[in-house]
Coordinates of N, CA and C in Angstrom, one line a residue:
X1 N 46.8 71.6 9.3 CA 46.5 70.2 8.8 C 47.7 69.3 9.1
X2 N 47.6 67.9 9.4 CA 48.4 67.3 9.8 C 49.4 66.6 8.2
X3 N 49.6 66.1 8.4 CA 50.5 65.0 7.2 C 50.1 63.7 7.2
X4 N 48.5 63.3 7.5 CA 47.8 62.3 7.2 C 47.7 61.6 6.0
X5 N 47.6 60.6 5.9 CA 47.7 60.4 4.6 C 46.5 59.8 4.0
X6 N 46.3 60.4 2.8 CA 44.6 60.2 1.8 C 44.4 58.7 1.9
X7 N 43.1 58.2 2.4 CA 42.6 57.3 2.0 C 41.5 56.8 0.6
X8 N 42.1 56.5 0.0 CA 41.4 56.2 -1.4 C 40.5 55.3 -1.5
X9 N 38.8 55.4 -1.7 CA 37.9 54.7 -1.9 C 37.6 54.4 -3.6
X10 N 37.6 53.7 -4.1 CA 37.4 53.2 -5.6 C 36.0 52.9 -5.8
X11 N 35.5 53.7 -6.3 CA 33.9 53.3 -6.3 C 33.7 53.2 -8.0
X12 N 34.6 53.1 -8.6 CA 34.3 52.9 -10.1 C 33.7 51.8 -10.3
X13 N 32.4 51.8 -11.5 CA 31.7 50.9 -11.6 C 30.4 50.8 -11.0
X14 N 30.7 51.8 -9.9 CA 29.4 51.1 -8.8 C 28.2 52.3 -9.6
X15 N 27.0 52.1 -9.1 CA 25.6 52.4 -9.7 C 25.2 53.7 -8.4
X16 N 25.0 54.5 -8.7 CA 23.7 54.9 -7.6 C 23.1 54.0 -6.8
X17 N 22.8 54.1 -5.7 CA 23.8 55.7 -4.8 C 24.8 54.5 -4.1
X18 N 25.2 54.0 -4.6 CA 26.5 53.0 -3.9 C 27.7 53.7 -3.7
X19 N 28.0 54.8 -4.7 CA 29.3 55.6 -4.3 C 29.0 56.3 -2.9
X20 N 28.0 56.9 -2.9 CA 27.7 57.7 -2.1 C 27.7 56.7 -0.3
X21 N 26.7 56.3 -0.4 CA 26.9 54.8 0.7 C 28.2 54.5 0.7
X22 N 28.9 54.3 0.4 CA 30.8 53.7 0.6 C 31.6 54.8 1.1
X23 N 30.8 56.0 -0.2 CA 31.6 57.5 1.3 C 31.3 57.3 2.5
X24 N 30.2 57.6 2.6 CA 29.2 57.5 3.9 C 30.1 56.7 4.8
X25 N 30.1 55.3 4.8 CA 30.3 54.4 5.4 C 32.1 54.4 5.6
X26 N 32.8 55.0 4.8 CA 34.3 55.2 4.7 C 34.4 56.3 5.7
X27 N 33.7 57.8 5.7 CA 33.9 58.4 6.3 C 33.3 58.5 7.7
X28 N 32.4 57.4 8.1 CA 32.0 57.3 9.7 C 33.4 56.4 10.5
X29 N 34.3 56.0 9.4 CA 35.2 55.0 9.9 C 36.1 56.3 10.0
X30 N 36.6 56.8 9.8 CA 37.5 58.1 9.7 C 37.6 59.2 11.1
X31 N 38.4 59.2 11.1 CA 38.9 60.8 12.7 C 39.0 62.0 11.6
X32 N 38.7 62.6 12.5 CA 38.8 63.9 12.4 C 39.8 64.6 11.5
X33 N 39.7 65.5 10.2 CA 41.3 65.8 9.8 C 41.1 64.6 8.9
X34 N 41.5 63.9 8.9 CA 41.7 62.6 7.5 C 40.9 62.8 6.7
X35 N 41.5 62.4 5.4 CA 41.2 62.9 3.8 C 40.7 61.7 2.8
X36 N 39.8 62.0 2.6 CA 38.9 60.7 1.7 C 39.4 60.9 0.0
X37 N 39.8 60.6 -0.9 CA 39.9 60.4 -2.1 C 38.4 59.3 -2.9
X38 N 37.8 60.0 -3.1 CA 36.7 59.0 -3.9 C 36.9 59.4 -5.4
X39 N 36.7 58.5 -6.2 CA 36.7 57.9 -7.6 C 35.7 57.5 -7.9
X40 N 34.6 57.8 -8.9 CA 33.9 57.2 -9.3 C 33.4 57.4 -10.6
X41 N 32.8 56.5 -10.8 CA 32.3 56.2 -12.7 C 30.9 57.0 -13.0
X42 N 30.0 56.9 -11.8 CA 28.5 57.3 -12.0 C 28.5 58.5 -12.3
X43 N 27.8 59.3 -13.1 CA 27.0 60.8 -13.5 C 26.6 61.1 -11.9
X44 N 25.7 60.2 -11.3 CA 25.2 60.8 -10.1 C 25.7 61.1 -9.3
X45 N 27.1 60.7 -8.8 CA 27.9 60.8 -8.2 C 28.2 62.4 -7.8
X46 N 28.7 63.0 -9.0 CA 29.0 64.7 -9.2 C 27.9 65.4 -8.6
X47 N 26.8 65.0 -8.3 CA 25.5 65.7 -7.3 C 25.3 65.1 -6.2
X48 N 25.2 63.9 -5.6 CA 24.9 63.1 -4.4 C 26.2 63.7 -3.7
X49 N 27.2 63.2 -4.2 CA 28.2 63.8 -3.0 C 28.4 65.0 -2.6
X50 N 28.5 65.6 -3.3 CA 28.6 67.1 -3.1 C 27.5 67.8 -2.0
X51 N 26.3 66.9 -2.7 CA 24.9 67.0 -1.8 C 25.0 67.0 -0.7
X52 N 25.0 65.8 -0.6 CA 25.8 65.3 1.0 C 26.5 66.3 2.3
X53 N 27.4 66.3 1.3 CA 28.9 67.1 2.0 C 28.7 68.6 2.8
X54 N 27.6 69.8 1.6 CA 26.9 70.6 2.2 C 26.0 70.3 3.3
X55 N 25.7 69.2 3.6 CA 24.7 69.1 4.9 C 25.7 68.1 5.9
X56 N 26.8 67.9 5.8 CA 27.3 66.9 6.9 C 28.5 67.7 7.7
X57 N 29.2 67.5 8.4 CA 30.2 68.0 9.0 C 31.8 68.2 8.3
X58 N 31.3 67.2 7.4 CA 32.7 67.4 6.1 C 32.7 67.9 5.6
X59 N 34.5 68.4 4.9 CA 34.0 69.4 4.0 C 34.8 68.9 2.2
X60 N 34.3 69.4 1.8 CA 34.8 68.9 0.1 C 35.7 70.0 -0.2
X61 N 37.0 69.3 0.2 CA 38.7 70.1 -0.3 C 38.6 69.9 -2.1
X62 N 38.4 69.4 -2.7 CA 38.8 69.5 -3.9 C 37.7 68.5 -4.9
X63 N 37.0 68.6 -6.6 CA 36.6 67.9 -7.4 C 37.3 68.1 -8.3
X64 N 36.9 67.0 -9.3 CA 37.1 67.1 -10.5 C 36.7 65.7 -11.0
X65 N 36.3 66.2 -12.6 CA 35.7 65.4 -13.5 C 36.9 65.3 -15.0
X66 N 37.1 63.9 -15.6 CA 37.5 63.6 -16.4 C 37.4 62.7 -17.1
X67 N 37.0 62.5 -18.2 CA 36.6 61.4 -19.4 C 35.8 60.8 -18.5
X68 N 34.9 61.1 -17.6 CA 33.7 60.5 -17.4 C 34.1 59.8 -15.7
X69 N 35.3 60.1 -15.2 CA 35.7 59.2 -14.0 C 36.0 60.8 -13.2
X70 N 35.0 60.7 -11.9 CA 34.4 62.0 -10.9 C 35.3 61.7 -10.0
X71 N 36.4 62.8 -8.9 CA 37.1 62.5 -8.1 C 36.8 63.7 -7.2
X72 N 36.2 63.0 -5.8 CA 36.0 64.2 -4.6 C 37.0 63.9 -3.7
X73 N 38.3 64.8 -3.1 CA 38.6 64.8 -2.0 C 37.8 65.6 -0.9
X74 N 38.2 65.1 0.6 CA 37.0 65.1 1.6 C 37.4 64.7 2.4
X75 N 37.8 66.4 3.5 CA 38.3 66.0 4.4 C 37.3 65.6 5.6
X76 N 37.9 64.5 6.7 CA 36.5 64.1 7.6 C 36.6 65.1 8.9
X77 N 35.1 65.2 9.2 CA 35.2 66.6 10.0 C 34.7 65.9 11.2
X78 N 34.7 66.5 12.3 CA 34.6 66.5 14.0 C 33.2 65.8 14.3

């Protein structure tokens, strides 16, 4: 892995499936190797992305959930 540096998406606040669409759309902008930081507020979130991620070329490096605010790193794949 290179020494890229995380790109942080802030999706706090947003509703279904808007986190998810802003990954989407963050990570078609992304190369190969580069690391997505998403944040978000939604419940749905913790299933849609994850959802996603098993069927796309990315892969999900790291989650976590706290006091209600969801954080997927995700790295962008080939």
């Amino acid at each position: 892995m290179t020494d890229l540096e995380c790109v942080e998406l802030d999706a706090t606040g947003l509703a279904c499936p808007m986190p998810l669409l802003k990954t989407k759309l963050e990570l078609n902008a992304m190369s190969p190797g580069e690391q997505l930081e998403v944040i978000a507020t939604d419940a749905g979130s913790a299933r849609d992305i994850p959802a996603f991620l098993a069927l796309s070329r990315h892969r999900l490096v790291n989650s976590s959930e706290a006091d209600g605010c969801f954080r997927f790193v995700v790295e962008c794949g080939g």
